[in-house]
Amino acid sequence: MTKTYKILIPIILLAFFLRVWRLPETPPGLWYDEAYYSMDAAWLLDGGPWEIFFVGNNGREPMFIYLQSLFIWLFGAAPLTSRLIAPLAGTLTIPLMFVLARRLTRRLDRSTLIAYVATIGLAASFWHVGLSRGGYRGILLPLVAVFVFYAFWRAWQGQSLKFMILAGLALGISQYTYLAARALPLTFAVFALTWTALTLLRRQSLKPQSQVPNPQSQTPNSQFSILHSQLSILWLTLTIMALLSAIVFAPLGWIFYNNPSLFSARTGDVFFTPDTLSELLSHLSQAVRLFIDNGDPNWRHHLPGRPMLGWLGWLGFWPGLILCLRRWRQPAPMFLLVALLTLYLPALLSVPPVHALRLATLLPIYYIIFAIGLVWLVAWLVNYALRTTYYASQRRAIIIPLLIVLLLLETTLTTYDYFVRWANAEETYVEYNTPLVDFIEHVADLTRESPVILPFQIYVHPTTRYLLHDQFTEQLAPDTLSGPVKLVTLPDNFRMLNVANIPELPAYVWLARTPDGQGVVYVSRPPRLAEQAYLRQAIQTVEPESYLDRFGRSLADFRTLPDPTPLLPMFTDTTPQRVTDINWADQAQLIGYEVIPDVAQP
């Protein structure tokens, strides 16, 4: 085993540990979006169409959902299986990060050390650890970005046709992962134009001249030839990448061509349009502070109040940025600067400016710049502190231990902030729909003793549907249903569901067990006047049993109805009063409806 692997393997193991330790309970619950992806994956396995683009929930690219379906097929529908992709993708990013960082910094002093620091920085990043433990598509962005960048660099600098092909295929595949991947082609386009402009300016001053070549140095002729060759290979690489990525992207592109609204729907929702100058300046300030002290305000993505890029991130990033700016005419620094700018655009153009998912592609570039700056800063401080000749032999021996101490400190802070502060916060508990998850698991167990009637807005929530997917099946209700049955009402709809746009629909769901223990679900029609009167009377007269969440907050009330006979027609007589047949792009079909109340109320 080489020295490189002896150092890299422990880093990979550290990354894996941070991404799987306590994974079943951290993050808690199962958030709406995670469950929505999971239900799409489960429906694929149930025989649903394998969509190239999933239009529900604001539109989603399919790669993550396809991968989820594999794990659900292997291990069943559960919150843990929905999240298994994330730690695997996050851990796989770590070794790729090392080879990319070493390749991009190979012309710098201590390039291997810089690569190690960049890799550890990403491995211990609170941002990346969080992405690597949830069921979000954004975790695929750093992985595909690192691979595309590495393949491109090998293709261009190594003049490798194999890597040109790999880079093009990977760039095309990246468009099937997450919306923010659309910035990747822009990165290559801006870099190519910038490098071309710089090369043309250089060539003007290095026109071929008739002279005897000097083997000890590069003549203007040889420099001219090198620049010409580099530029030709660059455009050949990008041409092959563009053609192959276009072929891979074509099925998805065809959908966008025929349905332009699908391409722009989500971007339109989050696009930043300031009304005043102060609003613009405030937005830009928050965006820039990403590199200082700002973070994603969403508890599902981050720990509010914690710098998004770590407590010590600024220590390396700003010196690294200055070093790259000073060397911007060199290929690697220019590429890092261009990538930083183009992948940072979502912060400038969207709301909120700091968003863990939309900016995830930025992570590899940031940590390479961070590593360049941190290694330089530590080396400069050590050399300055031990600048006398007497300490000259000790300088190198101090640089690496000091870097290790700083990185261990950042890793410790990440571990504490994530597994103690963030994981145990009530806001995290609520934001991840944990109250709903705990409640539905309780209801599923309760149905072994008695049927339960749920309000439809609880059942229609993706988290509920996914949790019940393997245990309960929807069926037509039999002619008779017996009691007693427990009726559920919600004192606080938002505390339970944590989603404001789910209406309180006038329908109910009957959950029960067959004699062999299989769960069945009967969905009602809306209650009519007599049934509404019975429900109101039951809610007013029957003593409720309160269900409390982990923090002692009231989530739901159970009322035992000894004789549910007045409610049975809701489940057995489901023929709609008005029949129709309306189809929405084969996504939903309306076969009937009722107007409640029949007469407008004063």
mmCIF file of C-alpha atoms in Angstrom, residues 92-425:
data_model
loop_
_atom_site.group_PDB
_atom_site.id
_atom_site.type_symbol
_atom_site.label_atom_id
_atom_site.label_comp_id
_atom_site.label_asym_id
_atom_site.label_seq_id
_atom_site.Cartn_x
_atom_site.Cartn_y
_atom_site.Cartn_z
ATOM 1 C CA LEU A 92 -17.778 8.358 -2.869
ATOM 2 C CA THR A 93 -17.197 12.074 -3.431
ATOM 3 C CA ILE A 94 -14.272 12.074 -0.980
ATOM 4 C CA PRO A 95 -11.656 10.050 -2.962
ATOM 5 C CA LEU A 96 -12.712 11.817 -6.166
ATOM 6 C CA MET A 97 -12.167 15.103 -4.381
ATOM 7 C CA PHE A 98 -8.592 14.088 -3.602
ATOM 8 C CA VAL A 99 -7.677 13.228 -7.190
ATOM 9 C CA LEU A 100 -9.328 16.410 -8.496
ATOM 10 C CA ALA A 101 -7.571 18.649 -5.966
ATOM 11 C CA ARG A 102 -4.201 17.049 -6.631
ATOM 12 C CA ARG A 103 -4.686 17.353 -10.385
ATOM 13 C CA LEU A 104 -5.672 21.029 -10.246
ATOM 14 C CA THR A 105 -2.849 22.015 -7.873
ATOM 15 C CA ARG A 106 -0.061 19.869 -9.313
ATOM 16 C CA ARG A 107 1.942 22.964 -10.336
ATOM 17 C CA LEU A 108 1.798 24.431 -6.826
ATOM 18 C CA ASP A 109 4.176 23.718 -3.970
ATOM 19 C CA ARG A 110 2.870 21.033 -1.595
ATOM 20 C CA SER A 111 0.152 19.983 -4.071
ATOM 21 C CA THR A 112 -0.404 16.607 -2.393
ATOM 22 C CA LEU A 113 -0.720 18.271 1.010
ATOM 23 C CA ILE A 114 -3.216 20.727 -0.463
ATOM 24 C CA ALA A 115 -5.211 17.792 -1.838
ATOM 25 C CA TYR A 116 -5.304 16.124 1.590
ATOM 26 C CA VAL A 117 -6.451 19.344 3.272
ATOM 27 C CA ALA A 118 -9.181 19.903 0.654
ATOM 28 C CA THR A 119 -10.375 16.325 1.057
ATOM 29 C CA ILE A 120 -10.492 16.502 4.852
ATOM 30 C CA GLY A 121 -12.238 19.866 4.617
ATOM 31 C CA LEU A 122 -15.015 18.369 2.504
ATOM 32 C CA ALA A 123 -15.170 15.188 4.601
ATOM 33 C CA ALA A 124 -15.673 17.201 7.807
ATOM 34 C CA SER A 125 -17.878 19.911 6.295
ATOM 35 C CA PHE A 126 -21.119 20.389 8.250
ATOM 36 C CA TRP A 127 -22.774 21.304 4.948
ATOM 37 C CA HIS A 128 -21.670 18.156 3.150
ATOM 38 C CA VAL A 129 -22.256 15.913 6.178
ATOM 39 C CA GLY A 130 -25.832 17.196 6.378
ATOM 40 C CA LEU A 131 -26.447 16.608 2.673
ATOM 41 C CA SER A 132 -24.910 13.143 2.999
ATOM 42 C CA ARG A 133 -27.465 12.041 5.583
ATOM 43 C CA GLY A 134 -30.767 13.294 4.136
ATOM 44 C CA GLY A 135 -32.939 12.182 1.267
ATOM 45 C CA TYR A 136 -32.243 15.153 -1.003
ATOM 46 C CA ARG A 137 -31.239 15.165 -4.668
ATOM 47 C CA GLY A 138 -28.659 17.863 -3.978
ATOM 48 C CA ILE A 139 -26.158 15.317 -2.612
ATOM 49 C CA LEU A 140 -25.545 14.140 -6.185
ATOM 50 C CA LEU A 141 -24.287 17.589 -7.243
ATOM 51 C CA PRO A 142 -20.825 17.538 -5.587
ATOM 52 C CA LEU A 143 -20.300 13.976 -6.817
ATOM 53 C CA VAL A 144 -21.070 14.656 -10.475
ATOM 54 C CA ALA A 145 -19.292 18.026 -10.366
ATOM 55 C CA VAL A 146 -16.060 16.507 -9.051
ATOM 56 C CA PHE A 147 -16.146 13.761 -11.668
ATOM 57 C CA VAL A 148 -16.919 16.122 -14.560
ATOM 58 C CA PHE A 149 -14.189 18.566 -13.497
ATOM 59 C CA TYR A 150 -11.617 15.802 -13.112
ATOM 60 C CA ALA A 151 -12.491 14.142 -16.426
ATOM 61 C CA PHE A 152 -12.360 17.502 -18.208
ATOM 62 C CA TRP A 153 -8.967 18.341 -16.746
ATOM 63 C CA ARG A 154 -7.533 14.948 -17.650
ATOM 64 C CA ALA A 155 -9.000 15.260 -21.136
ATOM 65 C CA TRP A 156 -7.564 18.711 -21.785
ATOM 66 C CA GLN A 157 -4.238 18.589 -20.003
ATOM 67 C CA GLY A 158 -3.581 14.944 -20.838
ATOM 68 C CA GLN A 159 -5.032 15.079 -24.371
ATOM 69 C CA SER A 160 -7.021 11.940 -23.554
ATOM 70 C CA LEU A 161 -9.895 10.940 -25.826
ATOM 71 C CA LYS A 162 -11.140 8.513 -23.169
ATOM 72 C CA PHE A 163 -11.579 11.301 -20.643
ATOM 73 C CA MET A 164 -13.132 13.586 -23.257
ATOM 74 C CA ILE A 165 -15.820 10.952 -23.722
ATOM 75 C CA LEU A 166 -16.228 10.408 -19.975
ATOM 76 C CA ALA A 167 -16.482 14.147 -19.337
ATOM 77 C CA GLY A 168 -19.164 14.564 -21.997
ATOM 78 C CA LEU A 169 -21.233 11.625 -20.770
ATOM 79 C CA ALA A 170 -20.945 12.755 -17.143
ATOM 80 C CA LEU A 171 -21.936 16.316 -18.029
ATOM 81 C CA GLY A 172 -25.046 15.021 -19.776
ATOM 82 C CA ILE A 173 -25.923 12.727 -16.871
ATOM 83 C CA SER A 174 -25.498 15.613 -14.427
ATOM 84 C CA GLN A 175 -28.582 17.287 -15.901
ATOM 85 C CA TYR A 176 -30.686 14.409 -14.582
ATOM 86 C CA THR A 177 -29.659 15.026 -10.963
ATOM 87 C CA TYR A 178 -30.767 18.451 -9.750
ATOM 88 C CA LEU A 179 -31.767 21.848 -11.102
ATOM 89 C CA ALA A 180 -28.516 23.571 -10.064
ATOM 90 C CA ALA A 181 -26.508 21.256 -12.352
ATOM 91 C CA ARG A 182 -27.530 23.559 -15.203
ATOM 92 C CA ALA A 183 -24.693 25.855 -14.117
ATOM 93 C CA LEU A 184 -22.044 23.246 -15.004
ATOM 94 C CA PRO A 185 -22.122 23.830 -18.801
ATOM 95 C CA LEU A 186 -21.902 27.558 -18.091
ATOM 96 C CA THR A 187 -18.697 26.969 -16.112
ATOM 97 C CA PHE A 188 -17.002 25.340 -19.092
ATOM 98 C CA ALA A 189 -18.317 27.937 -21.540
ATOM 99 C CA VAL A 190 -17.059 30.890 -19.483
ATOM 100 C CA PHE A 191 -13.712 29.209 -18.858
ATOM 101 C CA ALA A 192 -13.236 28.415 -22.553
ATOM 102 C CA LEU A 193 -14.029 31.965 -23.641
ATOM 103 C CA THR A 194 -11.802 33.484 -20.961
ATOM 104 C CA TRP A 195 -8.894 31.171 -21.729
ATOM 105 C CA THR A 196 -9.314 31.752 -25.470
ATOM 106 C CA ALA A 197 -9.266 35.530 -25.053
ATOM 107 C CA LEU A 198 -6.151 35.349 -22.874
ATOM 108 C CA THR A 199 -4.426 32.978 -25.296
ATOM 109 C CA LEU A 200 -5.141 35.208 -28.285
ATOM 110 C CA LEU A 201 -3.662 38.173 -26.434
ATOM 111 C CA ARG A 202 -0.545 36.156 -25.615
ATOM 112 C CA ARG A 203 -0.193 34.953 -29.183
ATOM 113 C CA GLN A 204 -0.147 38.533 -30.431
ATOM 114 C CA SER A 205 3.072 39.065 -28.493
ATOM 115 C CA LEU A 206 4.558 35.702 -29.487
ATOM 116 C CA LYS A 207 4.265 35.679 -33.274
ATOM 117 C CA PRO A 208 6.554 33.088 -34.894
ATOM 118 C CA GLN A 209 10.026 34.419 -35.626
ATOM 119 C CA SER A 210 12.905 33.057 -37.685
ATOM 120 C CA GLN A 211 15.623 32.199 -35.218
ATOM 121 C CA VAL A 212 17.784 29.334 -34.042
ATOM 122 C CA PRO A 213 16.004 27.533 -31.182
ATOM 123 C CA ASN A 214 17.694 27.494 -27.794
ATOM 124 C CA PRO A 215 17.334 24.051 -26.203
ATOM 125 C CA GLN A 216 17.811 25.561 -22.725
ATOM 126 C CA SER A 217 14.731 27.809 -22.858
ATOM 127 C CA GLN A 218 11.390 28.225 -24.576
ATOM 128 C CA THR A 219 11.632 30.457 -27.617
ATOM 129 C CA PRO A 220 8.730 32.597 -28.825
ATOM 130 C CA ASN A 221 8.191 29.977 -31.534
ATOM 131 C CA SER A 222 7.879 27.126 -29.034
ATOM 132 C CA GLN A 223 5.657 29.156 -26.692
ATOM 133 C CA PHE A 224 3.453 30.076 -29.644
ATOM 134 C CA SER A 225 3.145 26.409 -30.587
ATOM 135 C CA ILE A 226 2.298 25.393 -27.013
ATOM 136 C CA LEU A 227 -0.425 28.019 -26.732
ATOM 137 C CA HIS A 228 -1.843 27.036 -30.115
ATOM 138 C CA SER A 229 -1.850 23.362 -29.132
ATOM 139 C CA GLN A 230 -3.478 24.033 -25.741
ATOM 140 C CA LEU A 231 -6.215 26.100 -27.335
ATOM 141 C CA SER A 232 -6.885 23.517 -30.038
ATOM 142 C CA ILE A 233 -7.092 20.665 -27.527
ATOM 143 C CA LEU A 234 -9.362 22.748 -25.283
ATOM 144 C CA TRP A 235 -11.888 23.345 -28.034
ATOM 145 C CA LEU A 236 -11.660 19.759 -29.234
ATOM 146 C CA THR A 237 -12.372 18.606 -25.671
ATOM 147 C CA LEU A 238 -15.309 20.958 -25.278
ATOM 148 C CA THR A 239 -16.717 20.051 -28.691
ATOM 149 C CA ILE A 240 -16.714 16.342 -27.857
ATOM 150 C CA MET A 241 -18.156 17.081 -24.411
ATOM 151 C CA ALA A 242 -20.894 19.258 -25.906
ATOM 152 C CA LEU A 243 -21.894 16.661 -28.496
ATOM 153 C CA LEU A 244 -21.993 13.733 -26.080
ATOM 154 C CA SER A 245 -23.700 15.659 -23.294
ATOM 155 C CA ALA A 246 -26.296 16.917 -25.780
ATOM 156 C CA ILE A 247 -27.041 13.345 -26.849
ATOM 157 C CA VAL A 248 -27.426 12.217 -23.235
ATOM 158 C CA PHE A 249 -29.519 15.278 -22.379
ATOM 159 C CA ALA A 250 -31.741 14.958 -25.478
ATOM 160 C CA PRO A 251 -34.639 12.981 -23.878
ATOM 161 C CA LEU A 252 -34.919 15.481 -21.030
ATOM 162 C CA GLY A 253 -34.362 18.387 -23.397
ATOM 163 C CA TRP A 254 -37.175 17.166 -25.637
ATOM 164 C CA ILE A 255 -39.558 17.252 -22.670
ATOM 165 C CA PHE A 256 -38.489 20.811 -21.861
ATOM 166 C CA TYR A 257 -38.866 21.806 -25.519
ATOM 167 C CA ASN A 258 -42.449 20.548 -25.604
ATOM 168 C CA ASN A 259 -43.239 21.865 -22.105
ATOM 169 C CA PRO A 260 -41.218 25.072 -21.577
ATOM 170 C CA SER A 261 -42.972 25.758 -18.292
ATOM 171 C CA LEU A 262 -41.375 22.651 -16.781
ATOM 172 C CA PHE A 263 -37.922 24.059 -17.506
ATOM 173 C CA SER A 264 -38.519 27.404 -15.829
ATOM 174 C CA ALA A 265 -41.213 26.727 -13.222
ATOM 175 C CA ARG A 266 -38.941 26.248 -10.221
ATOM 176 C CA THR A 267 -36.447 28.940 -11.222
ATOM 177 C CA GLY A 268 -39.312 31.399 -11.533
ATOM 178 C CA ASP A 269 -40.476 30.571 -8.010
ATOM 179 C CA VAL A 270 -37.127 31.412 -6.395
ATOM 180 C CA PHE A 271 -35.810 34.138 -8.728
ATOM 181 C CA PHE A 272 -34.796 37.278 -6.839
ATOM 182 C CA THR A 273 -36.466 40.491 -8.017
ATOM 183 C CA PRO A 274 -35.661 43.416 -5.688
ATOM 184 C CA ASP A 275 -38.156 46.229 -5.271
ATOM 185 C CA THR A 276 -35.750 48.711 -3.694
ATOM 186 C CA LEU A 277 -32.032 49.440 -3.691
ATOM 187 C CA SER A 278 -31.783 48.584 0.004
ATOM 188 C CA GLU A 279 -33.362 45.194 -0.663
ATOM 189 C CA LEU A 280 -30.800 44.537 -3.403
ATOM 190 C CA LEU A 281 -27.890 45.564 -1.176
ATOM 191 C CA SER A 282 -29.193 43.418 1.687
ATOM 192 C CA HIS A 283 -29.464 40.418 -0.630
ATOM 193 C CA LEU A 284 -25.935 40.897 -1.978
ATOM 194 C CA SER A 285 -24.609 41.313 1.550
ATOM 195 C CA GLN A 286 -26.165 38.026 2.653
ATOM 196 C CA ALA A 287 -24.805 36.290 -0.440
ATOM 197 C CA VAL A 288 -21.229 37.515 0.121
ATOM 198 C CA ARG A 289 -21.402 36.598 3.789
ATOM 199 C CA LEU A 290 -21.676 32.967 2.720
ATOM 200 C CA PHE A 291 -17.870 33.059 2.755
ATOM 201 C CA ILE A 292 -17.715 34.665 6.197
ATOM 202 C CA ASP A 293 -20.482 33.937 8.680
ATOM 203 C CA ASN A 294 -23.813 33.428 6.882
ATOM 204 C CA GLY A 295 -25.679 30.145 6.551
ATOM 205 C CA ASP A 296 -28.869 28.579 5.259
ATOM 206 C CA PRO A 297 -31.713 29.702 7.572
ATOM 207 C CA ASN A 298 -33.603 26.436 6.996
ATOM 208 C CA TRP A 299 -33.261 23.974 9.892
ATOM 209 C CA ARG A 300 -33.603 21.024 7.509
ATOM 210 C CA HIS A 301 -30.417 22.086 5.712
ATOM 211 C CA HIS A 302 -28.313 23.735 8.358
ATOM 212 C CA LEU A 303 -27.904 24.947 11.930
ATOM 213 C CA PRO A 304 -28.989 28.618 11.810
ATOM 214 C CA GLY A 305 -26.358 30.886 13.291
ATOM 215 C CA ARG A 306 -23.504 28.608 12.244
ATOM 216 C CA PRO A 307 -21.273 29.742 9.350
ATOM 217 C CA MET A 308 -22.280 27.696 6.315
ATOM 218 C CA LEU A 309 -18.678 26.888 5.454
ATOM 219 C CA GLY A 310 -17.411 26.225 8.950
ATOM 220 C CA TRP A 311 -16.037 28.229 11.825
ATOM 221 C CA LEU A 312 -12.527 28.230 10.331
ATOM 222 C CA GLY A 313 -13.434 28.356 6.648
ATOM 223 C CA TRP A 314 -12.565 32.026 6.197
ATOM 224 C CA LEU A 315 -9.071 31.304 7.520
ATOM 225 C CA GLY A 316 -8.147 29.443 4.351
ATOM 226 C CA PHE A 317 -10.625 30.651 1.756
ATOM 227 C CA TRP A 318 -9.685 34.328 1.575
ATOM 228 C CA PRO A 319 -5.903 33.746 1.338
ATOM 229 C CA GLY A 320 -6.608 31.033 -1.235
ATOM 230 C CA LEU A 321 -8.814 33.367 -3.247
ATOM 231 C CA ILE A 322 -6.097 36.042 -3.242
ATOM 232 C CA LEU A 323 -3.490 33.504 -4.391
ATOM 233 C CA CYS A 324 -5.749 32.355 -7.240
ATOM 234 C CA LEU A 325 -6.393 35.953 -8.285
ATOM 235 C CA ARG A 326 -2.663 36.638 -8.362
ATOM 236 C CA ARG A 327 -2.168 33.614 -10.656
ATOM 237 C CA TRP A 328 -5.347 33.963 -12.679
ATOM 238 C CA ARG A 329 -3.489 33.641 -15.993
ATOM 239 C CA GLN A 330 -2.561 30.035 -15.174
ATOM 240 C CA PRO A 331 -5.057 27.335 -16.222
ATOM 241 C CA ALA A 332 -5.943 25.860 -12.816
ATOM 242 C CA PRO A 333 -6.379 29.141 -10.880
ATOM 243 C CA MET A 334 -8.426 30.547 -13.746
ATOM 244 C CA PHE A 335 -10.639 27.461 -13.773
ATOM 245 C CA LEU A 336 -11.134 27.636 -9.996
ATOM 246 C CA LEU A 337 -12.093 31.313 -10.201
ATOM 247 C CA VAL A 338 -14.482 30.803 -13.116
ATOM 248 C CA ALA A 339 -16.110 27.799 -11.428
ATOM 249 C CA LEU A 340 -16.422 29.709 -8.159
ATOM 250 C CA LEU A 341 -18.183 32.579 -9.923
ATOM 251 C CA THR A 342 -20.556 30.573 -12.115
ATOM 252 C CA LEU A 343 -21.537 28.070 -9.421
ATOM 253 C CA TYR A 344 -22.070 30.958 -7.004
ATOM 254 C CA LEU A 345 -24.660 32.591 -9.288
ATOM 255 C CA PRO A 346 -27.664 30.924 -7.549
ATOM 256 C CA ALA A 347 -26.742 32.873 -4.404
ATOM 257 C CA LEU A 348 -26.974 36.137 -6.324
ATOM 258 C CA LEU A 349 -30.086 35.319 -8.330
ATOM 259 C CA SER A 350 -32.354 33.364 -5.966
ATOM 260 C CA VAL A 351 -34.107 33.607 -2.614
ATOM 261 C CA PRO A 352 -32.802 32.855 -0.069
ATOM 262 C CA PRO A 353 -29.262 33.723 -1.216
ATOM 263 C CA VAL A 354 -27.683 30.968 0.881
ATOM 264 C CA HIS A 355 -29.332 27.618 0.145
ATOM 265 C CA ALA A 356 -27.648 24.307 0.903
ATOM 266 C CA LEU A 357 -29.092 22.433 -2.073
ATOM 267 C CA ARG A 358 -28.814 25.040 -4.824
ATOM 268 C CA LEU A 359 -25.189 25.870 -3.936
ATOM 269 C CA ALA A 360 -23.979 22.309 -3.308
ATOM 270 C CA THR A 361 -22.038 22.246 -6.598
ATOM 271 C CA LEU A 362 -19.812 24.950 -5.128
ATOM 272 C CA LEU A 363 -18.433 22.714 -2.364
ATOM 273 C CA PRO A 364 -15.521 21.006 -4.207
ATOM 274 C CA ILE A 365 -14.271 24.276 -5.699
ATOM 275 C CA TYR A 366 -14.542 26.080 -2.385
ATOM 276 C CA TYR A 367 -12.547 23.484 -0.469
ATOM 277 C CA ILE A 368 -9.752 23.409 -3.040
ATOM 278 C CA ILE A 369 -9.390 27.190 -2.752
ATOM 279 C CA PHE A 370 -9.667 26.849 1.034
ATOM 280 C CA ALA A 371 -6.876 24.255 1.080
ATOM 281 C CA ILE A 372 -4.586 26.362 -1.116
ATOM 282 C CA GLY A 373 -5.001 29.283 1.248
ATOM 283 C CA LEU A 374 -4.748 27.339 4.509
ATOM 284 C CA VAL A 375 -1.566 25.508 3.507
ATOM 285 C CA TRP A 376 0.020 28.755 2.334
ATOM 286 C CA LEU A 377 -1.063 30.638 5.473
ATOM 287 C CA VAL A 378 0.208 27.992 7.893
ATOM 288 C CA ALA A 379 3.498 27.676 5.986
ATOM 289 C CA TRP A 380 3.947 31.460 5.980
ATOM 290 C CA LEU A 381 3.205 31.751 9.703
ATOM 291 C CA VAL A 382 5.601 28.933 10.569
ATOM 292 C CA ASN A 383 8.339 30.331 8.342
ATOM 293 C CA TYR A 384 7.860 33.791 9.826
ATOM 294 C CA ALA A 385 7.804 32.567 13.431
ATOM 295 C CA LEU A 386 10.883 30.382 12.859
ATOM 296 C CA ARG A 387 12.632 32.676 10.417
ATOM 297 C CA THR A 388 16.065 32.400 12.016
ATOM 298 C CA THR A 389 18.532 29.928 10.554
ATOM 299 C CA TYR A 390 18.601 28.010 13.831
ATOM 300 C CA TYR A 391 14.981 26.823 13.339
ATOM 301 C CA ALA A 392 15.164 26.260 9.579
ATOM 302 C CA SER A 393 15.229 22.460 9.860
ATOM 303 C CA GLN A 394 12.135 22.437 12.110
ATOM 304 C CA ARG A 395 9.811 24.443 9.893
ATOM 305 C CA ARG A 396 8.600 21.593 7.711
ATOM 306 C CA ALA A 397 8.055 19.357 10.736
ATOM 307 C CA ILE A 398 5.683 21.912 12.285
ATOM 308 C CA ILE A 399 3.531 22.763 9.244
ATOM 309 C CA ILE A 400 1.764 19.403 8.972
ATOM 310 C CA PRO A 401 1.008 18.976 12.725
ATOM 311 C CA LEU A 402 -0.397 22.511 12.830
ATOM 312 C CA LEU A 403 -2.642 21.776 9.846
ATOM 313 C CA ILE A 404 -3.785 18.561 11.527
ATOM 314 C CA VAL A 405 -4.693 20.459 14.706
ATOM 315 C CA LEU A 406 -6.748 23.014 12.760
ATOM 316 C CA LEU A 407 -8.569 20.336 10.761
ATOM 317 C CA LEU A 408 -9.239 18.244 13.882
ATOM 318 C CA LEU A 409 -10.680 21.318 15.557
ATOM 319 C CA GLU A 410 -13.024 21.940 12.626
ATOM 320 C CA THR A 411 -14.016 18.246 12.576
ATOM 321 C CA THR A 412 -14.767 18.329 16.312
ATOM 322 C CA LEU A 413 -16.895 21.451 15.924
ATOM 323 C CA THR A 414 -18.811 19.845 13.051
ATOM 324 C CA THR A 415 -19.445 16.682 15.066
ATOM 325 C CA TYR A 416 -20.682 18.606 18.098
ATOM 326 C CA ASP A 417 -22.807 21.045 16.117
ATOM 327 C CA TYR A 418 -24.452 18.334 14.021
ATOM 328 C CA PHE A 419 -24.948 15.441 16.429
ATOM 329 C CA VAL A 420 -25.596 17.449 19.601
ATOM 330 C CA ARG A 421 -26.861 20.944 18.843
ATOM 331 C CA TRP A 422 -28.680 20.367 15.565
ATOM 332 C CA ALA A 423 -29.878 16.791 16.046
ATOM 333 C CA ASN A 424 -31.497 17.504 19.436
ATOM 334 C CA ALA A 425 -33.120 20.830 18.564
#
